[in-house]
Amino acid sequence: RVQGGTKHMEAYEASDAYIDTPLTAEGKAQAVAAQQQVAGWKTKPSLVLCSPMTRAIQSAAIIFEQELKAGTARLVIMPELREFFPDNNENQGRPVHVLRCCPHLQSLPCWSEVQEALSDQATHEWRELWDTSWAQGSGWQEHCGHLRRLETFRKWLSARSEANIAVVAHFGSINNLLNLEPWADGRERSLKWRGVPFDTAGGLAKRFGLTNC
C-alpha cells in the first residue's frame, strides 16, 4: 500500500466511528440478491446461524427472510462466528441490549424473529460474557483473534440434529472454519493475515474465493 493509503487505513482501523457498522446500501442489495437465489433452492435450512455483528444479523435476516417469517427456519446468534482481525475496531461488537434497540435491526421485515434471537432466553449462555468482555470490553481482542471459539462452534454444530443449517458469518471466520476441516490439510495457505495473532490458524488460513461480509 502507498504511504497515504496506509495512514488512511490505520486511522480507519483505530477509529471508534466504525465499531460494528451496519450494512451499506450495496451490502443490502447483495443480501436481497442472495435472498432471490435462496428462493430457488430445493432444500431450505431449518436453522440459520449468524454472528452478533450487526451486518451479519442484517444479512441473515434479509437472505432468509421468507423462511424466518414462515417459521420454517429459526435464527440463532452465536458469538463464535464473529469476524477475526482484532487490530480493527470495526470488529468490536455491541452489547445485546444495544442490539435490541438498534434501528437498523428494528427496521428489518422479520424484526420479531431477530428480536426473539436476541431475547434473554436465546442468549442466556453467552450474553453476560459478550456484554462485559467479548463485545468491546477488555477481552474483545483475545476473543476476536483466537481460534478456540471456532473449535467450540464445530463441536456444537456436529451435535445438532438438523439436516440443513445455514451459516452467515464473515470472511475471516468462514476461512478459518473451513481451514479446520480435515480436507484442508496440506493445501496451500497464505503466509500471513495482518492483525491476526501468529499462534492462531488465522495467520495461515486458506484463502477461498469468498466476498466479504
PDB file of C-alpha atoms in Angstrom:
ATOM      1  CA  ARG A   1       0.000   0.000   0.000  1.00  0.00           C
ATOM      2  CA  VAL A   2       1.173   3.539  -0.661  1.00  0.00           C
ATOM      3  CA  GLN A   3       2.011   5.687   2.358  1.00  0.00           C
ATOM      4  CA  GLY A   4      -1.137   7.793   2.149  1.00  0.00           C
ATOM      5  CA  GLY A   5      -3.302   4.694   1.859  1.00  0.00           C
ATOM      6  CA  THR A   6      -1.580   3.107   4.849  1.00  0.00           C
ATOM      7  CA  LYS A   7      -2.192   6.156   7.039  1.00  0.00           C
ATOM      8  CA  HIS A   8      -5.839   6.259   5.986  1.00  0.00           C
ATOM      9  CA  MET A   9      -6.284   2.553   6.752  1.00  0.00           C
ATOM     10  CA  GLU A  10      -4.592   2.873  10.134  1.00  0.00           C
ATOM     11  CA  ALA A  11      -6.851   5.800  11.035  1.00  0.00           C
ATOM     12  CA  TYR A  12      -9.918   3.819   9.942  1.00  0.00           C
ATOM     13  CA  GLU A  13      -8.943   0.722  11.934  1.00  0.00           C
ATOM     14  CA  ALA A  14      -8.306   2.764  15.083  1.00  0.00           C
ATOM     15  CA  SER A  15     -11.474   4.863  14.843  1.00  0.00           C
ATOM     16  CA  ASP A  16     -14.407   4.270  17.176  1.00  0.00           C
ATOM     17  CA  ALA A  17     -16.737   5.605  14.461  1.00  0.00           C
ATOM     18  CA  TYR A  18     -16.727   2.269  12.617  1.00  0.00           C
ATOM     19  CA  ILE A  19     -17.440  -0.077  15.526  1.00  0.00           C
ATOM     20  CA  ASP A  20     -19.947  -2.724  14.403  1.00  0.00           C
ATOM     21  CA  THR A  21     -21.078  -0.782  11.352  1.00  0.00           C
ATOM     22  CA  PRO A  22     -24.321  -1.877   9.608  1.00  0.00           C
ATOM     23  CA  LEU A  23     -24.669  -2.951   6.003  1.00  0.00           C
ATOM     24  CA  THR A  24     -24.175  -0.318   3.346  1.00  0.00           C
ATOM     25  CA  ALA A  25     -26.728   0.154   0.579  1.00  0.00           C
ATOM     26  CA  GLU A  26     -24.584  -2.107  -1.595  1.00  0.00           C
ATOM     27  CA  GLY A  27     -24.445  -4.717   1.144  1.00  0.00           C
ATOM     28  CA  LYS A  28     -28.223  -4.699   1.470  1.00  0.00           C
ATOM     29  CA  ALA A  29     -28.577  -5.088  -2.287  1.00  0.00           C
ATOM     30  CA  GLN A  30     -26.233  -8.086  -2.200  1.00  0.00           C
ATOM     31  CA  ALA A  31     -28.282  -9.645   0.594  1.00  0.00           C
ATOM     32  CA  VAL A  32     -31.500  -9.163  -1.391  1.00  0.00           C
ATOM     33  CA  ALA A  33     -29.848 -10.792  -4.407  1.00  0.00           C
ATOM     34  CA  ALA A  34     -28.857 -13.725  -2.207  1.00  0.00           C
ATOM     35  CA  GLN A  35     -32.441 -13.936  -0.938  1.00  0.00           C
ATOM     36  CA  GLN A  36     -33.603 -14.373  -4.525  1.00  0.00           C
ATOM     37  CA  GLN A  37     -31.101 -17.178  -5.000  1.00  0.00           C
ATOM     38  CA  VAL A  38     -32.320 -18.904  -1.841  1.00  0.00           C
ATOM     39  CA  ALA A  39     -35.873 -18.747  -3.187  1.00  0.00           C
ATOM     40  CA  GLY A  40     -34.781 -21.162  -5.910  1.00  0.00           C
ATOM     41  CA  TRP A  41     -33.218 -23.690  -3.562  1.00  0.00           C
ATOM     42  CA  LYS A  42     -34.928 -27.074  -3.488  1.00  0.00           C
ATOM     43  CA  THR A  43     -33.759 -27.621   0.066  1.00  0.00           C
ATOM     44  CA  LYS A  44     -34.015 -24.831   2.633  1.00  0.00           C
ATOM     45  CA  PRO A  45     -32.345 -24.597   6.057  1.00  0.00           C
ATOM     46  CA  SER A  46     -34.355 -25.123   9.211  1.00  0.00           C
ATOM     47  CA  LEU A  47     -31.676 -23.396  11.280  1.00  0.00           C
ATOM     48  CA  VAL A  48     -29.917 -20.132  10.397  1.00  0.00           C
ATOM     49  CA  LEU A  49     -26.797 -19.248  12.391  1.00  0.00           C
ATOM     50  CA  CYS A  50     -25.117 -15.856  12.386  1.00  0.00           C
ATOM     51  CA  SER A  51     -22.641 -13.792  14.372  1.00  0.00           C
ATOM     52  CA  PRO A  52     -23.737 -10.991  16.736  1.00  0.00           C
ATOM     53  CA  MET A  53     -22.276  -8.346  14.434  1.00  0.00           C
ATOM     54  CA  THR A  54     -24.992  -6.045  13.106  1.00  0.00           C
ATOM     55  CA  ARG A  55     -24.086  -6.599   9.446  1.00  0.00           C
ATOM     56  CA  ALA A  56     -24.259 -10.376   9.881  1.00  0.00           C
ATOM     57  CA  ILE A  57     -27.640 -10.252  11.632  1.00  0.00           C
ATOM     58  CA  GLN A  58     -28.962  -8.000   8.864  1.00  0.00           C
ATOM     59  CA  SER A  59     -27.602 -10.332   6.182  1.00  0.00           C
ATOM     60  CA  ALA A  60     -29.131 -13.419   7.765  1.00  0.00           C
ATOM     61  CA  ALA A  61     -32.476 -11.698   8.293  1.00  0.00           C
ATOM     62  CA  ILE A  62     -32.641 -10.439   4.714  1.00  0.00           C
ATOM     63  CA  ILE A  63     -31.340 -13.553   2.963  1.00  0.00           C
ATOM     64  CA  PHE A  64     -33.619 -15.932   4.873  1.00  0.00           C
ATOM     65  CA  GLU A  65     -36.470 -13.504   5.477  1.00  0.00           C
ATOM     66  CA  GLN A  66     -39.163 -15.714   3.945  1.00  0.00           C
ATOM     67  CA  GLU A  67     -38.100 -18.812   5.840  1.00  0.00           C
ATOM     68  CA  LEU A  68     -37.848 -16.965   9.159  1.00  0.00           C
ATOM     69  CA  LYS A  69     -41.227 -15.245   8.751  1.00  0.00           C
ATOM     70  CA  ALA A  70     -42.880 -18.521   7.718  1.00  0.00           C
ATOM     71  CA  GLY A  71     -41.483 -20.265  10.779  1.00  0.00           C
ATOM     72  CA  THR A  72     -39.750 -22.956   8.711  1.00  0.00           C
ATOM     73  CA  ALA A  73     -36.357 -21.717   9.932  1.00  0.00           C
ATOM     74  CA  ARG A  74     -35.129 -20.381  13.255  1.00  0.00           C
ATOM     75  CA  LEU A  75     -32.426 -17.763  13.764  1.00  0.00           C
ATOM     76  CA  VAL A  76     -29.669 -18.412  16.312  1.00  0.00           C
ATOM     77  CA  ILE A  77     -26.999 -15.810  17.060  1.00  0.00           C
ATOM     78  CA  MET A  78     -23.581 -17.171  18.048  1.00  0.00           C
ATOM     79  CA  PRO A  79     -20.572 -15.074  19.163  1.00  0.00           C
ATOM     80  CA  GLU A  80     -18.235 -17.823  17.958  1.00  0.00           C
ATOM     81  CA  LEU A  81     -18.965 -16.686  14.389  1.00  0.00           C
ATOM     82  CA  ARG A  82     -17.747 -13.082  14.784  1.00  0.00           C
ATOM     83  CA  GLU A  83     -15.068 -11.735  12.448  1.00  0.00           C
ATOM     84  CA  PHE A  84     -11.337 -12.090  13.110  1.00  0.00           C
ATOM     85  CA  PHE A  85      -8.780  -9.203  12.736  1.00  0.00           C
ATOM     86  CA  PRO A  86      -8.597  -7.851  16.311  1.00  0.00           C
ATOM     87  CA  ASP A  87      -6.458  -4.879  15.243  1.00  0.00           C
ATOM     88  CA  ASN A  88      -9.509  -3.371  13.515  1.00  0.00           C
ATOM     89  CA  ASN A  89     -12.012  -1.555  15.738  1.00  0.00           C
ATOM     90  CA  GLU A  90     -14.707  -2.314  13.162  1.00  0.00           C
ATOM     91  CA  ASN A  91     -14.767  -5.830  14.577  1.00  0.00           C
ATOM     92  CA  GLN A  92     -15.723  -4.791  18.080  1.00  0.00           C
ATOM     93  CA  GLY A  93     -19.273  -5.845  18.839  1.00  0.00           C
ATOM     94  CA  ARG A  94     -22.075  -4.187  20.788  1.00  0.00           C
ATOM     95  CA  PRO A  95     -23.857  -5.443  23.914  1.00  0.00           C
ATOM     96  CA  VAL A  96     -27.096  -7.333  23.424  1.00  0.00           C
ATOM     97  CA  HIS A  97     -29.222  -4.599  24.990  1.00  0.00           C
ATOM     98  CA  VAL A  98     -27.800  -2.149  22.428  1.00  0.00           C
ATOM     99  CA  LEU A  99     -28.538  -4.530  19.559  1.00  0.00           C
ATOM    100  CA  ARG A 100     -32.131  -4.798  20.780  1.00  0.00           C
ATOM    101  CA  CYS A 101     -32.513  -1.032  20.344  1.00  0.00           C
ATOM    102  CA  CYS A 102     -30.677  -0.812  17.016  1.00  0.00           C
ATOM    103  CA  PRO A 103     -32.826   0.955  14.374  1.00  0.00           C
ATOM    104  CA  HIS A 104     -31.051  -0.936  11.579  1.00  0.00           C
ATOM    105  CA  LEU A 105     -32.263  -4.211  13.075  1.00  0.00           C
ATOM    106  CA  GLN A 106     -35.676  -2.952  14.167  1.00  0.00           C
ATOM    107  CA  SER A 107     -36.414  -1.873  10.590  1.00  0.00           C
ATOM    108  CA  LEU A 108     -35.981  -5.405   9.253  1.00  0.00           C
ATOM    109  CA  PRO A 109     -39.211  -7.022   7.950  1.00  0.00           C
ATOM    110  CA  CYS A 110     -38.597 -10.014  10.208  1.00  0.00           C
ATOM    111  CA  TRP A 111     -37.599  -7.964  13.255  1.00  0.00           C
ATOM    112  CA  SER A 112     -39.802 -10.097  15.510  1.00  0.00           C
ATOM    113  CA  GLU A 113     -37.726 -13.172  14.633  1.00  0.00           C
ATOM    114  CA  VAL A 114     -34.491 -11.238  15.209  1.00  0.00           C
ATOM    115  CA  GLN A 115     -35.876  -9.933  18.486  1.00  0.00           C
ATOM    116  CA  GLU A 116     -36.569 -13.498  19.576  1.00  0.00           C
ATOM    117  CA  ALA A 117     -32.973 -14.468  18.716  1.00  0.00           C
ATOM    118  CA  LEU A 118     -31.783 -11.588  20.930  1.00  0.00           C
ATOM    119  CA  SER A 119     -34.089 -12.450  23.835  1.00  0.00           C
ATOM    120  CA  ASP A 120     -32.817 -13.306  27.315  1.00  0.00           C
ATOM    121  CA  GLN A 121     -33.723 -16.942  26.808  1.00  0.00           C
ATOM    122  CA  ALA A 122     -31.990 -17.231  23.432  1.00  0.00           C
ATOM    123  CA  THR A 123     -28.779 -15.513  24.585  1.00  0.00           C
ATOM    124  CA  HIS A 124     -28.520 -16.706  28.182  1.00  0.00           C
ATOM    125  CA  GLU A 125     -25.498 -18.955  27.553  1.00  0.00           C
ATOM    126  CA  TRP A 126     -23.241 -16.174  26.240  1.00  0.00           C
ATOM    127  CA  ARG A 127     -24.850 -12.771  26.833  1.00  0.00           C
ATOM    128  CA  GLU A 128     -23.039 -11.866  30.064  1.00  0.00           C
ATOM    129  CA  LEU A 129     -19.552 -12.610  28.719  1.00  0.00           C
ATOM    130  CA  TRP A 130     -20.359 -10.897  25.432  1.00  0.00           C
ATOM    131  CA  ASP A 131     -21.704  -7.780  27.105  1.00  0.00           C
ATOM    132  CA  THR A 132     -18.942  -7.425  29.701  1.00  0.00           C
ATOM    133  CA  SER A 133     -15.847  -8.679  27.862  1.00  0.00           C
ATOM    134  CA  TRP A 134     -16.098 -10.179  24.387  1.00  0.00           C
ATOM    135  CA  ALA A 135     -18.014  -7.464  22.506  1.00  0.00           C
ATOM    136  CA  GLN A 136     -15.839  -4.442  23.272  1.00  0.00           C
ATOM    137  CA  GLY A 137     -14.599  -4.986  26.816  1.00  0.00           C
ATOM    138  CA  SER A 138     -11.102  -5.894  27.948  1.00  0.00           C
ATOM    139  CA  GLY A 139     -11.314  -9.352  26.378  1.00  0.00           C
ATOM    140  CA  TRP A 140     -12.601  -8.408  22.935  1.00  0.00           C
ATOM    141  CA  GLN A 141      -9.288  -8.702  21.064  1.00  0.00           C
ATOM    142  CA  GLU A 142      -8.436 -12.093  22.531  1.00  0.00           C
ATOM    143  CA  HIS A 143     -11.909 -13.433  21.746  1.00  0.00           C
ATOM    144  CA  CYS A 144     -11.880 -11.868  18.280  1.00  0.00           C
ATOM    145  CA  GLY A 145      -8.460 -13.187  17.311  1.00  0.00           C
ATOM    146  CA  HIS A 146      -8.315 -16.664  18.829  1.00  0.00           C
ATOM    147  CA  LEU A 147      -9.263 -19.919  17.178  1.00  0.00           C
ATOM    148  CA  ARG A 148     -10.769 -21.511  20.300  1.00  0.00           C
ATOM    149  CA  ARG A 149     -14.200 -20.078  19.574  1.00  0.00           C
ATOM    150  CA  LEU A 150     -14.384 -21.829  16.197  1.00  0.00           C
ATOM    151  CA  GLU A 151     -13.342 -25.135  17.744  1.00  0.00           C
ATOM    152  CA  THR A 152     -16.189 -24.701  20.216  1.00  0.00           C
ATOM    153  CA  PHE A 153     -18.559 -23.920  17.362  1.00  0.00           C
ATOM    154  CA  ARG A 154     -17.544 -27.028  15.387  1.00  0.00           C
ATOM    155  CA  LYS A 155     -18.292 -29.263  18.380  1.00  0.00           C
ATOM    156  CA  TRP A 156     -21.660 -27.572  18.887  1.00  0.00           C
ATOM    157  CA  LEU A 157     -22.516 -27.848  15.196  1.00  0.00           C
ATOM    158  CA  SER A 158     -21.610 -31.536  14.975  1.00  0.00           C
ATOM    159  CA  ALA A 159     -24.058 -32.311  17.767  1.00  0.00           C
ATOM    160  CA  ARG A 160     -27.032 -30.687  16.026  1.00  0.00           C
ATOM    161  CA  SER A 161     -29.824 -32.888  14.696  1.00  0.00           C
ATOM    162  CA  GLU A 162     -30.903 -30.555  11.875  1.00  0.00           C
ATOM    163  CA  ALA A 163     -30.065 -31.802   8.390  1.00  0.00           C
ATOM    164  CA  ASN A 164     -29.858 -28.361   6.757  1.00  0.00           C
ATOM    165  CA  ILE A 165     -28.151 -25.470   8.533  1.00  0.00           C
ATOM    166  CA  ALA A 166     -27.143 -22.114   7.047  1.00  0.00           C
ATOM    167  CA  VAL A 167     -24.202 -20.170   8.491  1.00  0.00           C
ATOM    168  CA  VAL A 168     -23.990 -16.410   7.906  1.00  0.00           C
ATOM    169  CA  ALA A 169     -20.657 -15.088   9.129  1.00  0.00           C
ATOM    170  CA  HIS A 170     -17.587 -13.210   7.881  1.00  0.00           C
ATOM    171  CA  PHE A 171     -14.648 -13.582   5.525  1.00  0.00           C
ATOM    172  CA  GLY A 172     -12.116 -14.397   8.234  1.00  0.00           C
ATOM    173  CA  SER A 173     -14.336 -16.651  10.328  1.00  0.00           C
ATOM    174  CA  ILE A 174     -15.527 -18.677   7.327  1.00  0.00           C
ATOM    175  CA  ASN A 175     -11.974 -19.086   6.007  1.00  0.00           C
ATOM    176  CA  ASN A 176     -10.696 -20.214   9.396  1.00  0.00           C
ATOM    177  CA  LEU A 177     -13.683 -22.502   9.922  1.00  0.00           C
ATOM    178  CA  LEU A 178     -13.066 -24.218   6.592  1.00  0.00           C
ATOM    179  CA  ASN A 179      -9.374 -24.341   7.416  1.00  0.00           C
ATOM    180  CA  LEU A 180     -10.138 -26.597  10.387  1.00  0.00           C
ATOM    181  CA  GLU A 181     -11.675 -29.269   8.175  1.00  0.00           C
ATOM    182  CA  PRO A 182      -9.527 -32.389   7.588  1.00  0.00           C
ATOM    183  CA  TRP A 183      -9.659 -31.918   3.806  1.00  0.00           C
ATOM    184  CA  ALA A 184      -7.837 -28.596   4.208  1.00  0.00           C
ATOM    185  CA  ASP A 185      -4.667 -30.284   5.467  1.00  0.00           C
ATOM    186  CA  GLY A 186      -1.807 -29.986   3.010  1.00  0.00           C
ATOM    187  CA  ARG A 187      -3.481 -27.342   0.872  1.00  0.00           C
ATOM    188  CA  GLU A 188      -1.745 -24.092   0.024  1.00  0.00           C
ATOM    189  CA  ARG A 189      -2.280 -21.448   2.669  1.00  0.00           C
ATOM    190  CA  SER A 190      -1.499 -17.767   2.852  1.00  0.00           C
ATOM    191  CA  LEU A 191       1.620 -16.993   4.862  1.00  0.00           C
ATOM    192  CA  LYS A 192       0.228 -14.105   6.831  1.00  0.00           C
ATOM    193  CA  TRP A 193      -3.006 -12.356   7.705  1.00  0.00           C
ATOM    194  CA  ARG A 194      -2.178  -8.944   9.079  1.00  0.00           C
ATOM    195  CA  GLY A 195      -3.630  -8.281  12.514  1.00  0.00           C
ATOM    196  CA  VAL A 196      -4.278 -11.915  13.465  1.00  0.00           C
ATOM    197  CA  PRO A 197      -2.082 -13.400  16.245  1.00  0.00           C
ATOM    198  CA  PHE A 198       0.636 -15.685  14.928  1.00  0.00           C
ATOM    199  CA  ASP A 199      -0.393 -18.648  17.090  1.00  0.00           C
ATOM    200  CA  THR A 200      -3.881 -18.902  15.580  1.00  0.00           C
ATOM    201  CA  ALA A 201      -4.949 -20.520  12.326  1.00  0.00           C
ATOM    202  CA  GLY A 202      -5.964 -17.080  11.116  1.00  0.00           C
ATOM    203  CA  GLY A 203      -2.339 -16.455  10.288  1.00  0.00           C
ATOM    204  CA  LEU A 204      -2.189 -19.475   7.998  1.00  0.00           C
ATOM    205  CA  ALA A 205      -5.739 -19.591   6.708  1.00  0.00           C
ATOM    206  CA  LYS A 206      -6.562 -20.991   3.317  1.00  0.00           C
ATOM    207  CA  ARG A 207      -7.958 -18.208   1.172  1.00  0.00           C
ATOM    208  CA  PHE A 208     -11.178 -19.129  -0.565  1.00  0.00           C
ATOM    209  CA  GLY A 209     -12.918 -17.062  -3.213  1.00  0.00           C
ATOM    210  CA  LEU A 210     -15.468 -15.530  -0.865  1.00  0.00           C
ATOM    211  CA  THR A 211     -16.727 -11.959  -0.794  1.00  0.00           C
ATOM    212  CA  ASN A 212     -16.526 -10.081   2.471  1.00  0.00           C
ATOM    213  CA  CYS A 213     -19.415  -9.516   4.913  1.00  0.00           C
TER     214      CYS A 213
END
